Short mmCIF file of N, CA and C in Angstrom, two decimals:
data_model
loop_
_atom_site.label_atom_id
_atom_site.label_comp_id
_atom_site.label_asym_id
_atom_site.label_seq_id
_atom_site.Cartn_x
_atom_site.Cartn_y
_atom_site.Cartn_z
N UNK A 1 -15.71 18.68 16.31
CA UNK A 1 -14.74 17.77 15.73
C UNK A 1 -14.28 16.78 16.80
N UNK A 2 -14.19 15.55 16.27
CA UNK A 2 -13.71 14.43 17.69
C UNK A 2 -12.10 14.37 17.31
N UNK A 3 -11.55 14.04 18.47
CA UNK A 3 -10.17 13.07 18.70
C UNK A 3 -9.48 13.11 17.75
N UNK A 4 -9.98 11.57 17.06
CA UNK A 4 -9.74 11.12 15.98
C UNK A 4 -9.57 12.42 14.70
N UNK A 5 -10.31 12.71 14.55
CA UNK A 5 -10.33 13.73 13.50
C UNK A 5 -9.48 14.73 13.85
N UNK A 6 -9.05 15.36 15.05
CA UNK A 6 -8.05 16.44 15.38
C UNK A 6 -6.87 15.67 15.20
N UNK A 7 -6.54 14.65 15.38
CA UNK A 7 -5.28 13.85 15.58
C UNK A 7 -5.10 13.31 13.80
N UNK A 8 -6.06 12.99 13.12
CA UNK A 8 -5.65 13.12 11.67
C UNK A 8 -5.45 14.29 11.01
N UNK A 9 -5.93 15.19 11.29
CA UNK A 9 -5.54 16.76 10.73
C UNK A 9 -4.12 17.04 11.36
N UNK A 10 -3.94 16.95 12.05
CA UNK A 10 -2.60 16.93 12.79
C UNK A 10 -1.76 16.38 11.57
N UNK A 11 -1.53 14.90 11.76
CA UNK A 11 -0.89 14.13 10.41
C UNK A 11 -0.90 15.08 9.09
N UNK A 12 -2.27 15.09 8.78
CA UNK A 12 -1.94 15.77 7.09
C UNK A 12 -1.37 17.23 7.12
N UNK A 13 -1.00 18.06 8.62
CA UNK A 13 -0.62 19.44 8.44
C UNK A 13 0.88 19.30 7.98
N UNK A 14 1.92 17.79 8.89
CA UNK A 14 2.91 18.13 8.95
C UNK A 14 3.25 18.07 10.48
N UNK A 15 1.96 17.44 11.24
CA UNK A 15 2.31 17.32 12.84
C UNK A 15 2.11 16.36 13.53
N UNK A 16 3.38 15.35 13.09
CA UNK A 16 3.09 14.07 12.89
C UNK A 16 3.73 13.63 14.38
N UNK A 17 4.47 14.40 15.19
CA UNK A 17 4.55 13.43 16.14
C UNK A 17 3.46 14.00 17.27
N UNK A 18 2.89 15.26 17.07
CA UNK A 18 1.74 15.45 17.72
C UNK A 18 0.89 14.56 17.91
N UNK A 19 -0.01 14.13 16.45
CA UNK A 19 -0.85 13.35 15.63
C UNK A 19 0.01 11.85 17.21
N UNK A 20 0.68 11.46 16.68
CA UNK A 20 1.27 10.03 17.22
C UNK A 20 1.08 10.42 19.25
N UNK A 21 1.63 11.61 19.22
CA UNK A 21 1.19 11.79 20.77
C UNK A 21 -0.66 11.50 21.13
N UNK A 22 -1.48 12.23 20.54
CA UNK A 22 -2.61 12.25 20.19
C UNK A 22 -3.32 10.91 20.01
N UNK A 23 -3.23 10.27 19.32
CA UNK A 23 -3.39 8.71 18.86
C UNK A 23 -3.03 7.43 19.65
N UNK A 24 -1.96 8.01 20.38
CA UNK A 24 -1.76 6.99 21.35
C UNK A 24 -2.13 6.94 22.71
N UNK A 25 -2.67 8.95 23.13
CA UNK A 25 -3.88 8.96 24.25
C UNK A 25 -4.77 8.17 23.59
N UNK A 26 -5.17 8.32 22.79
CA UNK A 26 -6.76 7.94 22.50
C UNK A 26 -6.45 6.08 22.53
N UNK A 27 -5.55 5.59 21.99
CA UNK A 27 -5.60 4.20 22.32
C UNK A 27 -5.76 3.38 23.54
N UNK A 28 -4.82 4.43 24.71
CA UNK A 28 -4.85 3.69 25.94
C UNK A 28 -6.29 4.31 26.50
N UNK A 29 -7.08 5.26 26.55
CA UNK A 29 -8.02 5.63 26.72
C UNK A 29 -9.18 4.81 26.22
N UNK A 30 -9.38 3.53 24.68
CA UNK A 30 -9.69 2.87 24.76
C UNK A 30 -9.54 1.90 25.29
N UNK A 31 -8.28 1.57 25.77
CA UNK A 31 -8.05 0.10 26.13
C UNK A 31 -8.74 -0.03 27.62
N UNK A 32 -8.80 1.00 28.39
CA UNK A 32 -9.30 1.40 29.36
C UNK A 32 -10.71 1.48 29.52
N UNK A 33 -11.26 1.28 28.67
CA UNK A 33 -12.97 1.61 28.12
C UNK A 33 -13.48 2.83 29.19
N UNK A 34 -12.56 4.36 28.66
CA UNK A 34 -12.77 5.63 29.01
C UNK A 34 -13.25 6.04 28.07
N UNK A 35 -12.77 5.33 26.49
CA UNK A 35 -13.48 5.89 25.21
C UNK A 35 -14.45 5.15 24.41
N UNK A 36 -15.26 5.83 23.53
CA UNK A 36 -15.67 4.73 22.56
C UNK A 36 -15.64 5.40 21.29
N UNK A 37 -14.81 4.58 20.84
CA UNK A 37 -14.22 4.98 19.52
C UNK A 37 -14.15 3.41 18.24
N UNK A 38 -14.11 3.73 16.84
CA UNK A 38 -13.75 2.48 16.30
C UNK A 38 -12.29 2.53 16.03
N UNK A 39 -11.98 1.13 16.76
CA UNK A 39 -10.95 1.12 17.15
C UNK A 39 -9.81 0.00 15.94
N UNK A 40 -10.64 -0.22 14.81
CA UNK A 40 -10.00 -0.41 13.74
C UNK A 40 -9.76 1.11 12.97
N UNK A 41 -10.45 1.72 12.96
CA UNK A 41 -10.41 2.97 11.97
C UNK A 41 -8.77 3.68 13.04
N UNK A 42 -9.10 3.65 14.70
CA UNK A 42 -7.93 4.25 15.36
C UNK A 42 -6.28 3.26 14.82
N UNK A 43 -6.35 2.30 15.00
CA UNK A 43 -4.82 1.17 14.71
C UNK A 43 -4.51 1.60 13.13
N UNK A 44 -5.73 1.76 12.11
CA UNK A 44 -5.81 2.42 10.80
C UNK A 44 -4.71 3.71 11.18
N UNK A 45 -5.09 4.45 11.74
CA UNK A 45 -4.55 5.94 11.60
C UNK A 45 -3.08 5.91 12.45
N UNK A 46 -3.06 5.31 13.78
CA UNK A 46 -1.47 4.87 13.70
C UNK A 46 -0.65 4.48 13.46
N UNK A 47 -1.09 3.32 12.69
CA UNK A 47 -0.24 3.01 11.60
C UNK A 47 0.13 3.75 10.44
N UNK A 48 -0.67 4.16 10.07
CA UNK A 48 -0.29 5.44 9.16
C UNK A 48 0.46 6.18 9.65
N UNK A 49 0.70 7.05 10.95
CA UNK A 49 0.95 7.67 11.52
C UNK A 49 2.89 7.21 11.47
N UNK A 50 3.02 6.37 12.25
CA UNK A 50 4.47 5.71 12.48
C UNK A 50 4.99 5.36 11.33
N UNK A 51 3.97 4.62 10.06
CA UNK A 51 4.48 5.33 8.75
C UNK A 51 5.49 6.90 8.70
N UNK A 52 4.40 7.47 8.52
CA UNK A 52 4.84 8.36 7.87
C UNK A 52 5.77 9.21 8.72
N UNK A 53 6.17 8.53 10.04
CA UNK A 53 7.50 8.87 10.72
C UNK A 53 8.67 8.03 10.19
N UNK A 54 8.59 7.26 9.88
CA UNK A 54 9.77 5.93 9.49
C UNK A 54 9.67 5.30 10.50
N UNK A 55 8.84 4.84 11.20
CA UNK A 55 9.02 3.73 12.14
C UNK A 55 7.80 2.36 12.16
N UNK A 56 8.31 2.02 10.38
CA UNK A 56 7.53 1.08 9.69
C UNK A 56 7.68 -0.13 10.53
N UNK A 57 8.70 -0.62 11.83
CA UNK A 57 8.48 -1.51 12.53
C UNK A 57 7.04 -1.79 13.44
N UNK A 58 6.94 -0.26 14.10
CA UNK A 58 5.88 -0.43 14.75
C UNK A 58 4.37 -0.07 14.23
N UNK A 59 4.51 0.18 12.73
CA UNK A 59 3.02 0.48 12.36
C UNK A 59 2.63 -0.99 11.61
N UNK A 60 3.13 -2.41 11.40
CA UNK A 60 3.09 -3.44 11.47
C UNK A 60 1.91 -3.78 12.50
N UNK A 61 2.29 -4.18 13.14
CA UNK A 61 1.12 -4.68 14.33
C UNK A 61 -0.62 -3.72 14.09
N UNK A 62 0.00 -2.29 14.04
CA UNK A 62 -1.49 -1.42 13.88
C UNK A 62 -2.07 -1.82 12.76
N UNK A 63 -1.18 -1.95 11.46
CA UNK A 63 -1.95 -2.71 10.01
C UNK A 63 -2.69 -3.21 10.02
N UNK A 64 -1.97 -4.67 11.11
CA UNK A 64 -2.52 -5.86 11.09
C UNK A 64 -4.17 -5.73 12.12
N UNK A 65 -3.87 -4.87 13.13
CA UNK A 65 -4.82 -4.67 14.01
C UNK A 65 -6.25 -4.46 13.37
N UNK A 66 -6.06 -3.21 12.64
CA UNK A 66 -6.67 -2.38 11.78
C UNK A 66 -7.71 -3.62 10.61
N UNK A 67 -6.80 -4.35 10.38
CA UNK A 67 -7.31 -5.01 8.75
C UNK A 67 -8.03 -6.28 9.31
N UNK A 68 -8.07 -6.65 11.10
CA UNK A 68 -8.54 -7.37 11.27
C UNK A 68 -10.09 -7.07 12.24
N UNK A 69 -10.41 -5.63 11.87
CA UNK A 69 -11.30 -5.16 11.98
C UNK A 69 -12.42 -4.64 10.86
N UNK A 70 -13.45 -3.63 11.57
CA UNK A 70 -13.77 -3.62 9.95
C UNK A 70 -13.70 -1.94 9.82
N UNK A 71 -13.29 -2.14 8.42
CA UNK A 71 -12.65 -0.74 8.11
C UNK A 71 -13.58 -0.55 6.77
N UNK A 72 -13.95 0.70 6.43
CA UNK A 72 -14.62 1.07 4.74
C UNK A 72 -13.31 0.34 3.97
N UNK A 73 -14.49 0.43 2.70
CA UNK A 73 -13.77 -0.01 1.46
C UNK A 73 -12.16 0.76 1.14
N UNK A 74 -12.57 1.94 1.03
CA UNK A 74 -11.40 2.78 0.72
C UNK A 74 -10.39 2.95 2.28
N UNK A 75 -10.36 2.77 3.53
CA UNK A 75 -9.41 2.38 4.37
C UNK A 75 -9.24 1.53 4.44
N UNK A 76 -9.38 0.23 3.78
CA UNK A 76 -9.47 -1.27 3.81
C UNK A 76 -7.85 -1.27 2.81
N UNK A 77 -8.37 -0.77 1.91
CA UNK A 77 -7.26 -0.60 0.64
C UNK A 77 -6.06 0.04 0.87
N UNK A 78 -6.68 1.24 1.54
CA UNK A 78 -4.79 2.02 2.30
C UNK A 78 -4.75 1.12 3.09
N UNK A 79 -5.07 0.53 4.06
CA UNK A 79 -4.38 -0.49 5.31
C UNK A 79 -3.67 -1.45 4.19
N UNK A 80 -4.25 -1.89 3.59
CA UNK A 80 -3.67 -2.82 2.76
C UNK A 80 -2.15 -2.80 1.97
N UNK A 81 -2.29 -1.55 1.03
CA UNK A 81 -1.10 -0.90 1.00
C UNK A 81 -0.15 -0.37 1.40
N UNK A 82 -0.43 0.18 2.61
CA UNK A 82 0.31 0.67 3.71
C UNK A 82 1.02 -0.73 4.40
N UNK A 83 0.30 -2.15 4.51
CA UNK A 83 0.88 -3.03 5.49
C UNK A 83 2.08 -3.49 4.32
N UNK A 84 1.71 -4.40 3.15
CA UNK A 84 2.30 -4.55 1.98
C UNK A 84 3.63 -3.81 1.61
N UNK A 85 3.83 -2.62 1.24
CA UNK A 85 4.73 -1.55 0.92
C UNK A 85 5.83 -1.61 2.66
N UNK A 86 4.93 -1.27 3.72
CA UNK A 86 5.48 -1.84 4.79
C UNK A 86 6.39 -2.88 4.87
N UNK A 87 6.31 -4.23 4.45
CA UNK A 87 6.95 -5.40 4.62
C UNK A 87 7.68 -5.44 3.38
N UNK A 88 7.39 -4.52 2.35
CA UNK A 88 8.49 -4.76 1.49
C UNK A 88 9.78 -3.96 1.98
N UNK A 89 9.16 -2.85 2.53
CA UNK A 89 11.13 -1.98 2.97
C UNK A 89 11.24 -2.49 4.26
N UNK A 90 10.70 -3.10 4.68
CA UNK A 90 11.69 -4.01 6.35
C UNK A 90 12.31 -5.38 5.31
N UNK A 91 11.88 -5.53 3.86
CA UNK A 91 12.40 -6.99 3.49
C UNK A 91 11.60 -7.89 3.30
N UNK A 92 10.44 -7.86 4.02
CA UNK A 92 10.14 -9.48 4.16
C UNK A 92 9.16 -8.91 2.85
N UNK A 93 9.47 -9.65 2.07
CA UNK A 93 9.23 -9.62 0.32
C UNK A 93 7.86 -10.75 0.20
N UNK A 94 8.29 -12.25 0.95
CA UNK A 94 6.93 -13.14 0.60
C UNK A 94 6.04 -12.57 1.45
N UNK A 95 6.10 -12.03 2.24
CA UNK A 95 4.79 -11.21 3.28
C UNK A 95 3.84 -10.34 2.16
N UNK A 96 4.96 -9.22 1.91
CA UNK A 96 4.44 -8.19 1.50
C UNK A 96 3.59 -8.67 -0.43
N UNK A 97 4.38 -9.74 -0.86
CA UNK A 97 3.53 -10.16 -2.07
C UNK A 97 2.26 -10.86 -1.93
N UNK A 98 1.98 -11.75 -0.71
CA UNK A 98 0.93 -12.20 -0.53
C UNK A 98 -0.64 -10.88 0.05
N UNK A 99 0.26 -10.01 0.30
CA UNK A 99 -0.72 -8.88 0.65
C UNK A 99 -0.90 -7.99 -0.31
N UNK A 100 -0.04 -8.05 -1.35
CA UNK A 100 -0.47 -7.87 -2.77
C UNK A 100 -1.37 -8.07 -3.40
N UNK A 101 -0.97 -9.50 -3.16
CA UNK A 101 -2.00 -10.41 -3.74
C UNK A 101 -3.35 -11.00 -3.79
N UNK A 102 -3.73 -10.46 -2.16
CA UNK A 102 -4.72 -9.82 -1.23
C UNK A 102 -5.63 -8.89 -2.07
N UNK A 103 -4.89 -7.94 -2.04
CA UNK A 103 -5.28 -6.39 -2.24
C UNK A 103 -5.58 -6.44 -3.68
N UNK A 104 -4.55 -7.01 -4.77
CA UNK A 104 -5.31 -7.39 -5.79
C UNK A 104 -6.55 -7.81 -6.37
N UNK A 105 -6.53 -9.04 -5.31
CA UNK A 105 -8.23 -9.72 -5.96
C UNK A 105 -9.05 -8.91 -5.27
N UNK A 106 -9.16 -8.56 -3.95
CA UNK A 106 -10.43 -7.73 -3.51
C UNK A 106 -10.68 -6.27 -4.15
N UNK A 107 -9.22 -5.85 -4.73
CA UNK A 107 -9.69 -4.74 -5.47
C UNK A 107 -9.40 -3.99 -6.85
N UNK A 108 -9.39 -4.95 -7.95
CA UNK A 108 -9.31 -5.24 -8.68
C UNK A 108 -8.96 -3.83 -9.46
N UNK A 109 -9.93 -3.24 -9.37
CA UNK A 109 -9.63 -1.65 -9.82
C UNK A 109 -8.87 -0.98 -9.48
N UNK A 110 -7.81 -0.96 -8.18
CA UNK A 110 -7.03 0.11 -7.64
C UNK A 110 -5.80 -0.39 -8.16
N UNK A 111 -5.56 0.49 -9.29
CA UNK A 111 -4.31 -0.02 -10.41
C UNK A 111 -2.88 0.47 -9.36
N UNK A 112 -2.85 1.05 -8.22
CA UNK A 112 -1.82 1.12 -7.68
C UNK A 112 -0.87 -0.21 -7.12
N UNK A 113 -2.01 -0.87 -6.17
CA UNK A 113 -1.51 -2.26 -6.45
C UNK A 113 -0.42 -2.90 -7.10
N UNK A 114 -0.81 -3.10 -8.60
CA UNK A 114 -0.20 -3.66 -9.39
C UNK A 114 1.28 -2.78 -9.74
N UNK A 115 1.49 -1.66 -9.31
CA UNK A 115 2.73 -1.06 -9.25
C UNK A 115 3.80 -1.46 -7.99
N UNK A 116 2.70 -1.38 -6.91
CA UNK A 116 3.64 -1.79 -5.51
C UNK A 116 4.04 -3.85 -6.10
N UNK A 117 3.17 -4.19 -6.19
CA UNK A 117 3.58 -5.28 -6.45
C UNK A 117 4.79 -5.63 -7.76
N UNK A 118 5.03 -5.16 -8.61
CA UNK A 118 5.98 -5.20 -9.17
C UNK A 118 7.75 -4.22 -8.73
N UNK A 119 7.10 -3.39 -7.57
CA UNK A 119 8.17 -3.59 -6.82
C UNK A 119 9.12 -4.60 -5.89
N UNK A 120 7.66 -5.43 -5.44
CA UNK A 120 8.23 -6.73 -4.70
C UNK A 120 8.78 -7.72 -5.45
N UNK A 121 8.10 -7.61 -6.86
CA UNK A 121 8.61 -8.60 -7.77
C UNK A 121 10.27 -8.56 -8.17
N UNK A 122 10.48 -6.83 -8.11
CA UNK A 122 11.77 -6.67 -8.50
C UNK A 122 12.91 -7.30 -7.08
N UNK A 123 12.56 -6.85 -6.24
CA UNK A 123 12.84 -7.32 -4.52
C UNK A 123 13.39 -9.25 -4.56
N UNK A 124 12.24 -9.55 -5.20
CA UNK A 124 12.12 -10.76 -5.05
C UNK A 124 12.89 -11.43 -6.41
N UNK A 125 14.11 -10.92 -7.05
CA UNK A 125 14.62 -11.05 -8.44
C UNK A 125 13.50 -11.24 -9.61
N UNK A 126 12.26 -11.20 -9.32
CA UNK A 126 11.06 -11.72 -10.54
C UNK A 126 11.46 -10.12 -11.40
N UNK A 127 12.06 -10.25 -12.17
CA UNK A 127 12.48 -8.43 -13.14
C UNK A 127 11.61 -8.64 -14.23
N UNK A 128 11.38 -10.07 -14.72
CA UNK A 128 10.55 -10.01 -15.89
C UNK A 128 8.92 -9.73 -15.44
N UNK A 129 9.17 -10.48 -14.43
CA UNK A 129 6.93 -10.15 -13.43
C UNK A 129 6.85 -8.67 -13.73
N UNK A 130 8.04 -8.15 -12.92
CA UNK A 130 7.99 -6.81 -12.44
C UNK A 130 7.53 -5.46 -13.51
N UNK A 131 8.69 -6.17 -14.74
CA UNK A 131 8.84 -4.98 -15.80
C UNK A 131 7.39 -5.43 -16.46
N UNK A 132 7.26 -6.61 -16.94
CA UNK A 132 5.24 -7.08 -17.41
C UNK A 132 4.41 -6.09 -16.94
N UNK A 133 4.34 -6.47 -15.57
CA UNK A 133 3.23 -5.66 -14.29
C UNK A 133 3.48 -4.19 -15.08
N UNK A 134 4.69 -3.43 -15.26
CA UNK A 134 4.89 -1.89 -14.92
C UNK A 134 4.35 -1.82 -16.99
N UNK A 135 4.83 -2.68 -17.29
CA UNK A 135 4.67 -2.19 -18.87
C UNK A 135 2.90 -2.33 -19.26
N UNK A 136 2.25 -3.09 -18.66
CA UNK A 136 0.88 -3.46 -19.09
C UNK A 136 0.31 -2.25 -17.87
N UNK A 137 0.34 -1.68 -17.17
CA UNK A 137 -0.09 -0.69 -16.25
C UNK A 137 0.43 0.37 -16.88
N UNK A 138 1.24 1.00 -17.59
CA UNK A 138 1.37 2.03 -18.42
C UNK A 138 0.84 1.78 -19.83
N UNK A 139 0.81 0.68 -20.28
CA UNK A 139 0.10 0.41 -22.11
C UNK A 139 -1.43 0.59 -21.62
N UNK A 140 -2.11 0.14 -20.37
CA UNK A 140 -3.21 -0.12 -20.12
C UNK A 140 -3.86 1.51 -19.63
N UNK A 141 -2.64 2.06 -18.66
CA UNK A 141 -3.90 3.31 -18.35
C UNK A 141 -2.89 4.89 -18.31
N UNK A 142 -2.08 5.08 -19.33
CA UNK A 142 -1.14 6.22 -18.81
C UNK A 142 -2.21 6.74 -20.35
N UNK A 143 -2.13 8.29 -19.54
CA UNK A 143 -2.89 8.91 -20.53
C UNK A 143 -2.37 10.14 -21.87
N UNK A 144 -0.66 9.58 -21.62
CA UNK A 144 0.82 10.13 -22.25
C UNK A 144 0.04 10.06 -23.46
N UNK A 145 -0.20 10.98 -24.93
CA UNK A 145 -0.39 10.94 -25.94
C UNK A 145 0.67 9.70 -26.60
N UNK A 146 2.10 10.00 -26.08
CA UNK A 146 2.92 8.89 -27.03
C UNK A 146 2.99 7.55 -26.20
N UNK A 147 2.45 7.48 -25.49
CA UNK A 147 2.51 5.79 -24.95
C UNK A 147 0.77 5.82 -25.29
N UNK A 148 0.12 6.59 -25.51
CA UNK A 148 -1.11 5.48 -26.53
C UNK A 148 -0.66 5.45 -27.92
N UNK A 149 0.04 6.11 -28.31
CA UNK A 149 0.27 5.76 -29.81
C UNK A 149 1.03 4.71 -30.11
N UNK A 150 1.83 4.19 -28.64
CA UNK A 150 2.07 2.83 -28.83
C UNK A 150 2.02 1.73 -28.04
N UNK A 151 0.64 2.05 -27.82
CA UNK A 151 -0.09 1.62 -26.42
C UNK A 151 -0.23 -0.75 -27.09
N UNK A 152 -0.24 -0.59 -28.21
CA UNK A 152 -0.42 -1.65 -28.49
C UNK A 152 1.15 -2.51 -28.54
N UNK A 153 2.07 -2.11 -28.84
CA UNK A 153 3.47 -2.61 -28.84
C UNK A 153 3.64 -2.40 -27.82
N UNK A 154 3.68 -1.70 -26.90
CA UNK A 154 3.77 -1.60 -24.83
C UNK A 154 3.55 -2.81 -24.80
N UNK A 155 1.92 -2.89 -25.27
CA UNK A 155 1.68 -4.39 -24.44
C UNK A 155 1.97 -5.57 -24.95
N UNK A 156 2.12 -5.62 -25.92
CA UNK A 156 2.86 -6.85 -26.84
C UNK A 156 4.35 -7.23 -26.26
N UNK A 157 5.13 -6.19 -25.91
CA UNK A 157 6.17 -7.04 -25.75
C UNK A 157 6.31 -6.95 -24.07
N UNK A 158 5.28 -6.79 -23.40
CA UNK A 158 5.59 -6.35 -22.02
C UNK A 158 6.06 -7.55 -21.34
N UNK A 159 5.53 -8.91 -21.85
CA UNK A 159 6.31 -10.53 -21.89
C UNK A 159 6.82 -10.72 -22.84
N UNK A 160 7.52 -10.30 -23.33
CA UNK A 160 8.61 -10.59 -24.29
C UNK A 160 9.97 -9.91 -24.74
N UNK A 161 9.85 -9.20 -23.87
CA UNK A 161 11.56 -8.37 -23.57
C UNK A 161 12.78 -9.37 -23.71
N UNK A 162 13.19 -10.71 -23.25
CA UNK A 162 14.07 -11.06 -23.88
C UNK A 162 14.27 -11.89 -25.10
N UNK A 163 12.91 -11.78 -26.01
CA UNK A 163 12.65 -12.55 -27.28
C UNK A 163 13.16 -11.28 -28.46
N UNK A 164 14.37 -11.73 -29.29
CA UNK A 164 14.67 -11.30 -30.41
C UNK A 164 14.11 -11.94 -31.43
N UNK A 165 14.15 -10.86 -32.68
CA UNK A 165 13.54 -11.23 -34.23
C UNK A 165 14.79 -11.49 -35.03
N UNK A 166 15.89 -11.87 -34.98
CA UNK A 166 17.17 -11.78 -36.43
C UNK A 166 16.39 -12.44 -37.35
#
């Protein structure tokens, strides 16, 4: 097992400032060219890492590090979400929607997305974007017996919440 891989098992046990001790040998050990490692997949995993400590200031920079490397499809998408969701709880709301918005078109299928983003929408006063986004993502894929039985009125009024019939 390498490094990397001991220092992510670390993270998913619950040994997260290990994992962050761990991760940040291995960084200066690259920077040093003592290691050879991919060193987008490494900024990937510390950022995650300082995530999932609360110290969403400094896993910013690793996001960005990370996403400006090349990462698989499916770590492309957590960096993505992870940077996004990131900049929405430090605030910065137009950051984190344009990386939405990002993450949207390149991945059209990962219906999570469209949930984080109607959080920013709410962030950003957009309540009608927001509640749309959350109502057409539950009419569209919740597999609740009673939200398909009214899976078609979900989505009908999911833009039209403040339109009355008298």
């Amino acid at each position: 097992m390498d490094c990397l891989t001991q220092a992510v098992q670390l993270r998913e046990s619950g040994q997260n400032e290990m994992a962050l001790e761990e991760l940040l040998t291995l960084e200066e050990l690259l920077r040093d060219g003592k290691l050879l490692i991919d060193s987008a997949q490494l900024h990937y995993q510390l950022a995650w890492t300082y995530d999932t400590l609360g110290l969403e200031k400094e896993a910013v920079p690793y996001y960005e590090a990370a996403l400006s490397g090349e990462l698989s499809k499916e770590d492309r998408a957590g960096a993505l979400l992870g940077l996004g969701s990131t900049y929405r709880t430090l605030g910065q709301y137009e950051t984190a929607e344009k990386i939405f918005e990002t993450a949207i078109f390149e991945f059209p299928e990962r219906r999570e997305f469209q949930v984080f983003m109607a959080m920013v929408q709410y962030n950003l006063k957009e309540h009608k974007r927001a509640m749309k986004l959350l109502l057409q993502e539950i009419a569209e894929h919740s597999a609740n017996a009673g939200i398909q039985k009214y899976k078609r009125a979900i989505a009908f009024y999911a833009d039209k919440l403040d339109e009355r019939w008298d």
